[in-house]
PDB file of C-alpha atoms (C1' of nucleotides) in Angstrom:
ATOM      1  CA  MET A   1      -0.061   0.069   0.021  1.00 72.00           C
ATOM      2  CA  PRO A   2       2.163   2.722   0.936  1.00 94.00           C
ATOM      3  CA  GLU A   3       5.183   3.814  -0.748  1.00 97.00           C
ATOM      4  CA  LEU A   4       7.495   6.769   0.107  1.00 98.00           C
ATOM      5  CA  PRO A   5       5.147   9.665  -0.510  1.00 97.00           C
ATOM      6  CA  GLU A   6       2.157   8.066   1.602  1.00 97.00           C
ATOM      7  CA  VAL A   7       4.746   7.219   4.390  1.00 98.00           C
ATOM      8  CA  GLU A   8       6.165  10.800   4.306  1.00 98.00           C
ATOM      9  CA  ARG A   9       2.705  12.011   4.544  1.00 97.00           C
ATOM     10  CA  VAL A  10       2.069   9.675   7.729  1.00 97.00           C
ATOM     11  CA  CYS A  11       5.411  11.162   9.390  1.00 98.00           C
ATOM     12  CA  GLN A  12       4.252  14.565   8.942  1.00 97.00           C
ATOM     13  CA  GLY A  13       1.009  13.770  10.974  1.00 97.00           C
ATOM     14  CA  LEU A  14       3.050  11.850  13.582  1.00 98.00           C
ATOM     15  CA  ARG A  15       5.416  14.906  13.856  1.00 98.00           C
ATOM     16  CA  ALA A  16       2.615  17.183  14.537  1.00 98.00           C
ATOM     17  CA  ALA A  17       0.743  14.936  17.020  1.00 98.00           C
ATOM     18  CA  MET A  18       3.781  13.522  19.011  1.00 98.00           C
ATOM     19  CA  VAL A  19       6.957  15.584  18.782  1.00 98.00           C
ATOM     20  CA  GLY A  20       7.330  17.633  21.979  1.00 98.00           C
ATOM     21  CA  ARG A  21       4.720  15.607  23.641  1.00 98.00           C
ATOM     22  CA  THR A  22       4.706  12.641  26.003  1.00 98.00           C
ATOM     23  CA  VAL A  23       3.392   9.147  25.648  1.00 98.00           C
ATOM     24  CA  ARG A  24       0.938   8.800  28.521  1.00 98.00           C
ATOM     25  CA  ALA A  25      -0.010   5.328  27.823  1.00 98.00           C
ATOM     26  CA  VAL A  26       0.578   2.223  25.460  1.00 97.00           C
ATOM     27  CA  ARG A  27      -1.775  -0.183  24.620  1.00 97.00           C
ATOM     28  CA  ILE A  28      -0.744  -3.504  22.795  1.00 95.00           C
ATOM     29  CA  ARG A  29      -3.708  -5.045  21.308  1.00 95.00           C
ATOM     30  CA  ARG A  30      -2.109  -7.623  19.113  1.00 94.00           C
ATOM     31  CA  ARG A  31       1.196  -9.069  20.497  1.00 93.00           C
ATOM     32  CA  ASP A  32       2.470 -10.891  17.481  1.00 92.00           C
ATOM     33  CA  TYR A  33       2.463  -7.745  15.417  1.00 95.00           C
ATOM     34  CA  ILE A  34       5.268  -6.222  17.610  1.00 94.00           C
ATOM     35  CA  THR A  35       8.937  -7.603  17.031  1.00 91.00           C
ATOM     36  CA  GLY A  36      11.433  -7.254  19.691  1.00 85.00           C
ATOM     37  CA  PRO A  37      14.905  -5.801  19.789  1.00 78.00           C
ATOM     38  CA  MET A  38      16.789  -8.981  18.726  1.00 73.00           C
ATOM     39  CA  ASP A  39      14.360 -10.100  15.813  1.00 72.00           C
ATOM     40  CA  PRO A  40      15.440  -9.548  12.436  1.00 64.00           C
ATOM     41  CA  PRO A  41      13.297  -7.774   9.993  1.00 63.00           C
ATOM     42  CA  GLY A  42      10.312  -9.500   8.819  1.00 57.00           C
ATOM     43  CA  ARG A  43      10.824 -12.876  10.876  1.00 54.00           C
ATOM     44  CA  ARG A  44       7.000 -13.086  12.000  1.00 57.00           C
ATOM     45  CA  SER A  45       7.755 -16.366  14.028  1.00 50.00           C
ATOM     46  CA  THR A  46      10.358 -14.934  16.248  1.00 57.00           C
ATOM     47  CA  ARG A  47       8.096 -11.873  17.254  1.00 65.00           C
ATOM     48  CA  ALA A  48       8.974 -11.317  21.051  1.00 67.00           C
ATOM     49  CA  SER A  49       6.275 -11.987  23.446  1.00 68.00           C
ATOM     50  CA  ARG A  50       7.747 -10.448  26.582  1.00 79.00           C
ATOM     51  CA  LEU A  51       7.723  -6.825  25.419  1.00 88.00           C
ATOM     52  CA  VAL A  52       6.073  -4.246  27.875  1.00 90.00           C
ATOM     53  CA  ALA A  53       4.920  -0.799  27.451  1.00 90.00           C
ATOM     54  CA  ARG A  54       8.310   0.750  28.249  1.00 91.00           C
ATOM     55  CA  ASP A  55       9.703  -0.970  24.937  1.00 93.00           C
ATOM     56  CA  LEU A  56       7.080   1.047  23.213  1.00 96.00           C
ATOM     57  CA  LEU A  57       8.036   4.549  24.362  1.00 97.00           C
ATOM     58  CA  ALA A  58       5.594   4.524  27.328  1.00 98.00           C
ATOM     59  CA  GLY A  59       6.321   7.612  29.323  1.00 98.00           C
ATOM     60  CA  GLY A  60       8.895   9.082  26.740  1.00 98.00           C
ATOM     61  CA  ALA A  61       8.901  12.580  25.622  1.00 98.00           C
ATOM     62  CA  ILE A  62       8.983  12.455  21.816  1.00 98.00           C
ATOM     63  CA  ALA A  63      11.956  14.005  20.192  1.00 98.00           C
ATOM     64  CA  ALA A  64      11.731  13.051  16.666  1.00 98.00           C
ATOM     65  CA  ILE A  65       9.975  11.265  13.654  1.00 98.00           C
ATOM     66  CA  GLU A  66      12.383   9.877  11.090  1.00 98.00           C
ATOM     67  CA  ARG A  67      12.056   8.278   7.802  1.00 98.00           C
ATOM     68  CA  ARG A  68      14.076   6.087   5.496  1.00 97.00           C
ATOM     69  CA  GLY A  69      12.333   4.887   2.341  1.00 97.00           C
ATOM     70  CA  LYS A  70       8.808   3.340   3.422  1.00 97.00           C
ATOM     71  CA  GLN A  71       9.973   2.782   7.124  1.00 97.00           C
ATOM     72  CA  MET A  72       9.557   5.293  10.054  1.00 98.00           C
ATOM     73  CA  ALA A  73      10.919   5.464  13.502  1.00 98.00           C
ATOM     74  CA  ILE A  74       9.533   7.406  16.500  1.00 98.00           C
ATOM     75  CA  ARG A  75      12.580   8.523  18.815  1.00 98.00           C
ATOM     76  CA  ALA A  76      12.325   9.570  22.357  1.00 98.00           C
ATOM     77  CA  GLU A  77      14.467  11.921  24.007  1.00 98.00           C
ATOM     78  CA  ASP A  78      15.845   9.295  26.455  1.00 97.00           C
ATOM     79  CA  GLY A  79      17.125   7.330  23.298  1.00 96.00           C
ATOM     80  CA  ARG A  80      14.414   4.691  22.991  1.00 96.00           C
ATOM     81  CA  VAL A  81      13.279   4.211  19.324  1.00 97.00           C
ATOM     82  CA  VAL A  82      10.336   2.333  17.868  1.00 97.00           C
ATOM     83  CA  ALA A  83      10.426   1.772  13.974  1.00 97.00           C
ATOM     84  CA  LEU A  84       7.247   1.204  11.987  1.00 97.00           C
ATOM     85  CA  HIS A  85       6.838  -0.474   8.557  1.00 96.00           C
ATOM     86  CA  LEU A  86       3.277  -0.373   7.080  1.00 97.00           C
ATOM     87  CA  GLY A  87       3.376  -3.307   4.670  1.00 96.00           C
ATOM     88  CA  MET A  88       0.557  -3.524   2.116  1.00 95.00           C
ATOM     89  CA  SER A  89      -2.402  -2.259   4.345  1.00 96.00           C
ATOM     90  CA  GLY A  90      -0.929  -0.577   7.093  1.00 96.00           C
ATOM     91  CA  GLU A  91      -2.268   2.695   8.188  1.00 96.00           C
ATOM     92  CA  VAL A  92      -1.638   5.164  11.086  1.00 97.00           C
ATOM     93  CA  MET A  93      -4.329   7.074  12.622  1.00 97.00           C
ATOM     94  CA  VAL A  94      -4.083  10.283  14.602  1.00 97.00           C
ATOM     95  CA  LEU A  95      -7.352  10.806  16.580  1.00 96.00           C
ATOM     96  CA  PRO A  96      -7.639  14.138  18.170  1.00 94.00           C
ATOM     97  CA  LYS A  97      -9.409  13.953  21.523  1.00 90.00           C
ATOM     98  CA  GLY A  98     -12.995  13.365  21.189  1.00 83.00           C
ATOM     99  CA  ARG A  99     -13.045  12.096  17.422  1.00 85.00           C
ATOM    100  CA  ILE A 100     -15.122   9.080  16.828  1.00 84.00           C
ATOM    101  CA  GLU A 101     -13.399   6.524  14.448  1.00 84.00           C
ATOM    102  CA  ALA A 102     -15.259   4.070  12.282  1.00 81.00           C
ATOM    103  CA  HIS A 103     -12.606   1.661  11.734  1.00 87.00           C
ATOM    104  CA  THR A 104     -11.730   0.109  15.066  1.00 93.00           C
ATOM    105  CA  ASP A 105     -11.000  -3.510  13.816  1.00 95.00           C
ATOM    106  CA  HIS A 106      -7.348  -4.525  13.150  1.00 96.00           C
ATOM    107  CA  VAL A 107      -5.891  -1.869  15.327  1.00 97.00           C
ATOM    108  CA  HIS A 108      -2.702  -3.668  16.854  1.00 97.00           C
ATOM    109  CA  LEU A 109      -1.193  -0.850  18.954  1.00 97.00           C
ATOM    110  CA  GLU A 110      -2.366   2.386  20.486  1.00 97.00           C
ATOM    111  CA  TRP A 111      -0.439   5.208  21.885  1.00 98.00           C
ATOM    112  CA  ARG A 112      -2.206   7.645  24.070  1.00 97.00           C
ATOM    113  CA  LEU A 113      -0.975  11.084  24.320  1.00 98.00           C
ATOM    114  CA  ASP A 114      -2.380  14.224  26.330  1.00 97.00           C
ATOM    115  CA  GLU A 115      -4.454  15.621  23.190  1.00 95.00           C
ATOM    116  CA  ALA A 116      -4.429  12.705  20.784  1.00 97.00           C
ATOM    117  CA  GLN A 117      -4.328   9.136  20.380  1.00 97.00           C
ATOM    118  CA  VAL A 118      -2.271   7.576  17.700  1.00 98.00           C
ATOM    119  CA  TRP A 119      -3.377   3.924  16.363  1.00 98.00           C
ATOM    120  CA  VAL A 120      -1.629   1.603  14.209  1.00 98.00           C
ATOM    121  CA  ARG A 121      -4.029  -0.404  12.113  1.00 97.00           C
ATOM    122  CA  ASP A 122      -3.068  -3.264   9.580  1.00 97.00           C
ATOM    123  CA  PRO A 123      -5.714  -5.746   8.491  1.00 96.00           C
ATOM    124  CA  ARG A 124      -3.345  -7.915   6.411  1.00 96.00           C
ATOM    125  CA  ARG A 125      -0.461  -7.740   8.969  1.00 96.00           C
ATOM    126  CA  PHE A 126       2.193  -7.574   6.367  1.00 95.00           C
ATOM    127  CA  GLY A 127       3.581  -4.675   8.356  1.00 96.00           C
ATOM    128  CA  ALA A 128       5.276  -4.623  11.750  1.00 95.00           C
ATOM    129  CA  VAL A 129       6.254  -2.501  14.677  1.00 96.00           C
ATOM    130  CA  TRP A 130      10.027  -2.744  16.142  1.00 94.00           C
ATOM    131  CA  ALA A 131      10.042  -2.205  19.705  1.00 94.00           C
ATOM    132  CA  GLY A 132      12.873  -1.883  22.034  1.00 87.00           C
ATOM    133  CA  LEU A 133      15.495  -0.431  19.634  1.00 87.00           C
ATOM    134  CA  ASP A 134      17.904   2.138  20.455  1.00 94.00           C
ATOM    135  CA  ARG A 135      19.471   4.673  18.000  1.00 94.00           C
ATOM    136  CA  THR A 136      22.293   2.256  17.371  1.00 94.00           C
ATOM    137  CA  ALA A 137      20.036  -0.619  16.622  1.00 93.00           C
ATOM    138  CA  LEU A 138      17.950   1.415  14.438  1.00 94.00           C
ATOM    139  CA  ALA A 139      20.764   2.502  12.501  1.00 95.00           C
ATOM    140  CA  ASP A 140      21.999  -0.952  12.001  1.00 92.00           C
ATOM    141  CA  ARG A 141      18.565  -1.940  10.744  1.00 92.00           C
ATOM    142  CA  TRP A 142      18.367   0.748   8.358  1.00 95.00           C
ATOM    143  CA  SER A 143      21.892   0.331   7.133  1.00 94.00           C
ATOM    144  CA  LEU A 144      20.435  -2.702   5.334  1.00 93.00           C
ATOM    145  CA  LEU A 145      18.267  -0.202   3.056  1.00 96.00           C
ATOM    146  CA  GLY A 146      19.532   1.627   0.202  1.00 96.00           C
ATOM    147  CA  PRO A 147      19.596   5.228  -0.064  1.00 97.00           C
ATOM    148  CA  ASP A 148      16.357   7.240   0.087  1.00 97.00           C
ATOM    149  CA  ALA A 149      14.621   7.535  -3.190  1.00 98.00           C
ATOM    150  CA  LEU A 150      13.673  11.231  -2.700  1.00 98.00           C
ATOM    151  CA  THR A 151      17.229  12.432  -3.082  1.00 98.00           C
ATOM    152  CA  LEU A 152      18.311   9.941  -5.569  1.00 98.00           C
ATOM    153  CA  ARG A 153      21.228  11.166  -7.657  1.00 97.00           C
ATOM    154  CA  ALA A 154      21.971   9.872 -11.230  1.00 97.00           C
ATOM    155  CA  ARG A 155      25.449   8.843 -10.358  1.00 97.00           C
ATOM    156  CA  ALA A 156      24.217   6.635  -7.483  1.00 97.00           C
ATOM    157  CA  LEU A 157      21.513   5.073  -9.851  1.00 97.00           C
ATOM    158  CA  LEU A 158      24.301   4.379 -12.349  1.00 97.00           C
ATOM    159  CA  GLY A 159      26.082   2.346  -9.470  1.00 96.00           C
ATOM    160  CA  MET A 160      22.956   0.281  -8.804  1.00 96.00           C
ATOM    161  CA  ALA A 161      22.259  -0.723 -12.266  1.00 96.00           C
ATOM    162  CA  ARG A 162      25.935  -1.358 -13.314  1.00 94.00           C
ATOM    163  CA  GLY A 163      26.739  -5.034 -13.750  1.00 92.00           C
ATOM    164  CA  ARG A 164      23.073  -6.163 -13.023  1.00 94.00           C
ATOM    165  CA  GLN A 165      21.393  -7.978 -15.527  1.00 94.00           C
ATOM    166  CA  ARG A 166      17.895  -7.997 -13.714  1.00 95.00           C
ATOM    167  CA  ALA A 167      15.025  -5.634 -14.939  1.00 96.00           C
ATOM    168  CA  ILE A 168      15.468  -2.044 -13.999  1.00 97.00           C
ATOM    169  CA  LYS A 169      12.250  -2.131 -12.427  1.00 97.00           C
ATOM    170  CA  ALA A 170      13.469  -4.925 -10.215  1.00 97.00           C
ATOM    171  CA  VAL A 171      16.419  -2.826  -9.122  1.00 97.00           C
ATOM    172  CA  LEU A 172      14.126   0.080  -8.266  1.00 98.00           C
ATOM    173  CA  LEU A 173      11.827  -2.224  -6.099  1.00 97.00           C
ATOM    174  CA  ASP A 174      14.849  -3.490  -4.241  1.00 97.00           C
ATOM    175  CA  GLN A 175      14.794  -1.833  -0.877  1.00 96.00           C
ATOM    176  CA  ARG A 176      18.245  -2.961  -0.070  1.00 96.00           C
ATOM    177  CA  LEU A 177      19.486  -1.012  -3.247  1.00 97.00           C
ATOM    178  CA  LEU A 178      16.763   1.806  -3.157  1.00 97.00           C
ATOM    179  CA  ALA A 179      14.553   2.702  -0.351  1.00 97.00           C
ATOM    180  CA  GLY A 180      11.066   4.136  -1.001  1.00 97.00           C
ATOM    181  CA  VAL A 181       9.997   3.237  -4.628  1.00 97.00           C
ATOM    182  CA  GLY A 182       7.091   0.667  -4.709  1.00 97.00           C
ATOM    183  CA  ASN A 183       5.069  -0.698  -7.664  1.00 97.00           C
ATOM    184  CA  ILE A 184       3.226   2.365  -8.466  1.00 97.00           C
ATOM    185  CA  TYR A 185       5.904   5.102  -8.704  1.00 97.00           C
ATOM    186  CA  ALA A 186       8.376   2.692 -10.315  1.00 97.00           C
ATOM    187  CA  ASP A 187       5.875   2.331 -13.242  1.00 97.00           C
ATOM    188  CA  GLU A 188       5.146   6.146 -13.175  1.00 98.00           C
ATOM    189  CA  ALA A 189       9.069   7.094 -13.109  1.00 98.00           C
ATOM    190  CA  LEU A 190      10.049   4.581 -15.723  1.00 98.00           C
ATOM    191  CA  PHE A 191       7.115   6.117 -18.159  1.00 98.00           C
ATOM    192  CA  ARG A 192       8.403   9.550 -17.372  1.00 98.00           C
ATOM    193  CA  ALA A 193      11.900   8.765 -18.068  1.00 98.00           C
ATOM    194  CA  GLY A 194      10.852   6.641 -21.253  1.00 98.00           C
ATOM    195  CA  ILE A 195      12.352   3.458 -20.264  1.00 97.00           C
ATOM    196  CA  ARG A 196      10.993   0.031 -20.580  1.00 96.00           C
ATOM    197  CA  PRO A 197      10.543  -1.626 -17.141  1.00 96.00           C
ATOM    198  CA  ASP A 198      11.914  -4.907 -18.317  1.00 96.00           C
ATOM    199  CA  ARG A 199      15.058  -3.574 -19.720  1.00 96.00           C
ATOM    200  CA  PRO A 200      18.307  -5.086 -18.065  1.00 96.00           C
ATOM    201  CA  ALA A 201      19.789  -2.494 -15.624  1.00 96.00           C
ATOM    202  CA  ALA A 202      23.162  -2.856 -16.989  1.00 96.00           C
ATOM    203  CA  THR A 203      21.800  -1.370 -20.280  1.00 96.00           C
ATOM    204  CA  LEU A 204      21.094   2.025 -18.870  1.00 96.00           C
ATOM    205  CA  ASP A 205      23.785   4.592 -19.663  1.00 96.00           C
ATOM    206  CA  VAL A 206      24.595   7.881 -17.797  1.00 96.00           C
ATOM    207  CA  GLU A 207      21.785   9.888 -19.736  1.00 97.00           C
ATOM    208  CA  ASP A 208      19.110   7.080 -18.887  1.00 97.00           C
ATOM    209  CA  CYS A 209      20.131   7.245 -15.350  1.00 97.00           C
ATOM    210  CA  ASP A 210      19.961  10.999 -15.153  1.00 98.00           C
ATOM    211  CA  ARG A 211      16.354  11.009 -16.811  1.00 98.00           C
ATOM    212  CA  LEU A 212      15.368   8.084 -14.482  1.00 98.00           C
ATOM    213  CA  ALA A 213      16.682   9.611 -11.161  1.00 98.00           C
ATOM    214  CA  ARG A 214      15.127  12.733 -11.978  1.00 98.00           C
ATOM    215  CA  ALA A 215      11.704  11.331 -12.741  1.00 98.00           C
ATOM    216  CA  ILE A 216      11.816   9.286  -9.475  1.00 98.00           C
ATOM    217  CA  ARG A 217      12.547  12.526  -7.448  1.00 98.00           C
ATOM    218  CA  GLU A 218       9.853  14.571  -9.406  1.00 98.00           C
ATOM    219  CA  ILE A 219       7.368  11.748  -9.273  1.00 98.00           C
ATOM    220  CA  LEU A 220       7.795  11.163  -5.558  1.00 98.00           C
ATOM    221  CA  ARG A 221       7.721  14.995  -4.554  1.00 98.00           C
ATOM    222  CA  ALA A 222       4.754  15.575  -6.780  1.00 98.00           C
ATOM    223  CA  ALA A 223       3.026  12.644  -4.876  1.00 97.00           C
ATOM    224  CA  ILE A 224       3.735  13.951  -1.417  1.00 98.00           C
ATOM    225  CA  ARG A 225       2.242  17.477  -2.542  1.00 97.00           C
ATOM    226  CA  ALA A 226      -0.803  15.545  -3.726  1.00 97.00           C
ATOM    227  CA  GLY A 227      -1.009  13.810  -0.177  1.00 96.00           C
ATOM    228  CA  GLY A 228      -0.191  10.307  -1.784  1.00 95.00           C
ATOM    229  CA  SER A 229      -1.987   7.950  -3.747  1.00 95.00           C
ATOM    230  CA  THR A 230      -5.435   6.444  -2.643  1.00 94.00           C
ATOM    231  CA  ILE A 231      -6.190   3.395  -4.751  1.00 91.00           C
ATOM    232  CA  ARG A 232      -8.193   1.527  -2.547  1.00 89.00           C
ATOM    233  CA  ASP A 233      -7.800   2.141   1.127  1.00 86.00           C
ATOM    234  CA  TYR A 234      -4.820   4.385   2.039  1.00 91.00           C
ATOM    235  CA  ARG A 235      -5.898   7.089   4.181  1.00 91.00           C
ATOM    236  CA  GLY A 236      -3.592   9.801   5.703  1.00 94.00           C
ATOM    237  CA  PRO A 237      -3.010  10.077   9.257  1.00 94.00           C
ATOM    238  CA  ASP A 238      -5.818  12.700   9.576  1.00 94.00           C
ATOM    239  CA  GLY A 239      -8.145  10.201   7.545  1.00 92.00           C
ATOM    240  CA  GLY A 240      -8.186  12.032   4.411  1.00 93.00           C
ATOM    241  CA  ALA A 241      -7.594  10.380   0.996  1.00 94.00           C
ATOM    242  CA  GLY A 242      -4.710  11.396  -1.263  1.00 95.00           C
ATOM    243  CA  GLU A 243      -4.851  12.740  -4.664  1.00 95.00           C
ATOM    244  CA  ALA A 244      -1.767  11.675  -6.282  1.00 94.00           C
ATOM    245  CA  GLN A 245      -3.610   8.779  -8.143  1.00 94.00           C
ATOM    246  CA  LEU A 246      -5.418  11.406 -10.091  1.00 94.00           C
ATOM    247  CA  LYS A 247      -1.843  12.066 -11.740  1.00 95.00           C
ATOM    248  CA  HIS A 248      -1.198   8.589 -12.564  1.00 96.00           C
ATOM    249  CA  ARG A 249      -0.292   8.261 -16.218  1.00 97.00           C
ATOM    250  CA  VAL A 250       0.298   4.387 -16.509  1.00 97.00           C
ATOM    251  CA  TYR A 251      -0.350   2.662 -13.052  1.00 96.00           C
ATOM    252  CA  GLY A 252      -3.685   0.879 -13.130  1.00 94.00           C
ATOM    253  CA  ARG A 253      -4.447   2.081 -16.898  1.00 95.00           C
ATOM    254  CA  ALA A 254      -3.661  -1.067 -18.829  1.00 94.00           C
ATOM    255  CA  GLY A 255      -5.358  -1.333 -21.969  1.00 94.00           C
ATOM    256  CA  GLN A 256      -6.374   2.592 -21.790  1.00 95.00           C
ATOM    257  CA  PRO A 257      -4.641   4.999 -24.297  1.00 96.00           C
ATOM    258  CA  CYS A 258      -1.257   6.362 -23.419  1.00 97.00           C
ATOM    259  CA  VAL A 259      -1.618  10.228 -22.371  1.00 97.00           C
ATOM    260  CA  THR A 260       1.241  10.974 -24.821  1.00 98.00           C
ATOM    261  CA  CYS A 261       0.846   8.943 -28.012  1.00 97.00           C
ATOM    262  CA  ASP A 262      -2.762   7.201 -27.601  1.00 97.00           C
ATOM    263  CA  THR A 263      -1.168   3.897 -28.160  1.00 96.00           C
ATOM    264  CA  PRO A 264      -2.798   1.247 -25.924  1.00 96.00           C
ATOM    265  CA  LEU A 265      -0.843   0.798 -22.466  1.00 96.00           C
ATOM    266  CA  LYS A 266       0.290  -2.786 -22.076  1.00 94.00           C
ATOM    267  CA  GLY A 267      -0.159  -4.823 -18.796  1.00 94.00           C
ATOM    268  CA  VAL A 268       2.819  -7.263 -18.147  1.00 93.00           C
ATOM    269  CA  GLN A 269       4.389  -8.939 -15.484  1.00 93.00           C
ATOM    270  CA  VAL A 270       7.978  -7.641 -14.326  1.00 94.00           C
ATOM    271  CA  ALA A 271       9.765  -9.007 -11.178  1.00 92.00           C
ATOM    272  CA  GLN A 272       6.516 -10.752 -10.204  1.00 91.00           C
ATOM    273  CA  ARG A 273       4.562  -7.591 -10.018  1.00 95.00           C
ATOM    274  CA  THR A 274       1.728  -5.994 -12.335  1.00 95.00           C
ATOM    275  CA  THR A 275       3.441  -3.622 -14.587  1.00 96.00           C
ATOM    276  CA  VAL A 276       1.950  -1.146 -17.033  1.00 96.00           C
ATOM    277  CA  ARG A 277       3.943   0.308 -19.813  1.00 96.00           C
ATOM    278  CA  CYS A 278       3.466   2.104 -23.254  1.00 97.00           C
ATOM    279  CA  PRO A 279       4.783  -0.020 -25.996  1.00 96.00           C
ATOM    280  CA  ASN A 280       5.637   3.126 -28.122  1.00 97.00           C
ATOM    281  CA  CYS A 281       6.789   5.755 -25.605  1.00 97.00           C
ATOM    282  CA  GLN A 282       9.200   3.591 -23.512  1.00 97.00           C
ATOM    283  CA  SER A 283      12.488   1.852 -24.854  1.00 95.00           C
TER     284      SER A 283
ATOM    285  C1'  DC B   1      24.533 -13.340  -6.879  1.00 80.36           C
ATOM    286  C1'  DG B   2      19.808 -13.720  -9.366  1.00 80.36           C
ATOM    287  C1'  DT B   3      15.613 -15.400  -9.919  1.00 80.36           C
ATOM    288  C1'  DG B   4      11.019 -17.718  -9.775  1.00 80.36           C
ATOM    289  C1'  DG B   5       7.692 -19.688  -6.822  1.00 80.36           C
ATOM    290  C1'  DC B   6       5.694 -19.610  -2.386  1.00 80.36           C
ATOM    291  C1'  DC B   7       4.216 -17.866   1.663  1.00 80.36           C
ATOM    292  C1'  DC B   8       2.444 -14.397   5.104  1.00 80.36           C
ATOM    293  C1'  DC B   9      -3.016 -12.106   5.813  1.00 80.36           C
ATOM    294  C1'  DT B  10      -7.801  -9.895   4.674  1.00 80.36           C
ATOM    295  C1'  DG B  11     -10.799  -7.327   1.766  1.00 80.36           C
ATOM    296  C1'  DT B  12     -12.831  -6.294  -2.308  1.00 80.36           C
ATOM    297  C1'  DG B  13     -14.624  -6.360  -6.899  1.00 80.36           C
ATOM    298  C1'  DG B  14     -15.960  -8.862 -10.801  1.00 80.36           C
ATOM    299  C1'  DG B  15     -18.171 -12.891 -13.241  1.00 80.36           C
ATOM    300  C1'  DC B  16     -21.548 -16.427 -12.941  1.00 80.36           C
TER     301       DC B  16
ATOM    302  C1'  DT C   1     -28.069 -12.446  -3.071  1.00 80.36           C
ATOM    303  C1'  DG C   2     -24.460 -15.817  -2.816  1.00 80.36           C
ATOM    304  C1'  DC C   3     -19.926 -18.003  -4.076  1.00 80.36           C
ATOM    305  C1'  DC C   4     -15.623 -18.460  -6.052  1.00 80.36           C
ATOM    306  C1'  DC C   5     -11.497 -16.474  -7.861  1.00 80.36           C
ATOM    307  C1'  DA C   6      -8.250 -13.105  -8.959  1.00 80.36           C
ATOM    308  C1'  DC C   7      -5.672  -9.496  -7.331  1.00 80.36           C
ATOM    309  C1'  DA C   8      -4.032  -5.599  -4.294  1.00 80.36           C
ATOM    310  C1'  DG C   9       0.323  -0.091  -2.926  1.00 80.36           C
ATOM    311  C1'  DG C  10       5.220  -5.119   0.429  1.00 80.36           C
ATOM    312  C1'  DG C  11       9.057  -8.216   1.264  1.00 80.36           C
ATOM    313  C1'  DG C  12      11.074 -12.667   3.359  1.00 80.36           C
ATOM    314  C1'  DC C  13      12.666 -17.336   2.355  1.00 80.36           C
ATOM    315  C1'  DC C  14      13.981 -21.263  -0.136  1.00 80.36           C
ATOM    316  C1'  DA C  15      15.754 -24.168  -3.874  1.00 80.36           C
ATOM    317  C1'  DC C  16      17.854 -23.762  -7.956  1.00 80.36           C
TER     318       DC C  16
END
DNA sequence: CGTGGCCCCTGTGGGC
DNA sequence: TGCCCACAGGGGCCAC
């Protein structure tokens, strides 16, 4: 569900609601959604069972909200850190005091502050909360991620593509190489740059990388300004839908005419993901 | 090292 | 109206 722009919007909401304030209470509603400090990323089976509220920032004064790619972290002034990853269906809800919320199912974690509550909701549970991390552990965990896509430079992209025979789209989606791009914005950026998603990465030259890196930055920034893409169920932290989906040129438009040349867009599979491209504009 | 296949989950929309 | 299937914005693991 959320890619970098949607996650960035969530971070903005968390900043407004949490930074400078104190976590008064924590409620863990679904324990197996929370992983402990020693658990490797994504290992559901090892999710710790003895986590306590302190591991989830109880009593902490919140100092900062950080983001790298699609991952977020909430840091307390005393050094405690909790990281969030929303997966496909994860959602963060900032609920001002008194607001009635319609969706109360699948809420796995709640933070209560003086003036608002923050809920983590995730029906499919592909996301995760990593508790009990300190700054060093977070840095270690995030060191597995590539650079943040919002500031991707052509030279860095060239380095990722060099020597790799995999499709360029597979490279863009690999969070170890580049953090933040998902299925929507990969297709949109490749279309804007005029590059076929299935081209072997190594065939991209400096100019291709320059166009593609620029396209990625611009697409992501425009999507952040538009509040992210709401395809089905994404909601910002305030409950509002995004509008970036209104600007999509290829994602979700297989069979429809290309906005540039009217050629019917083609739906294919690349890197096991549904992919849409223009047979005429992208090479 | 790269890749295809499968898995983790729930919800929704389309076809019948 | 109900049923079944395909599919969804993510990512880990395994065998090859």
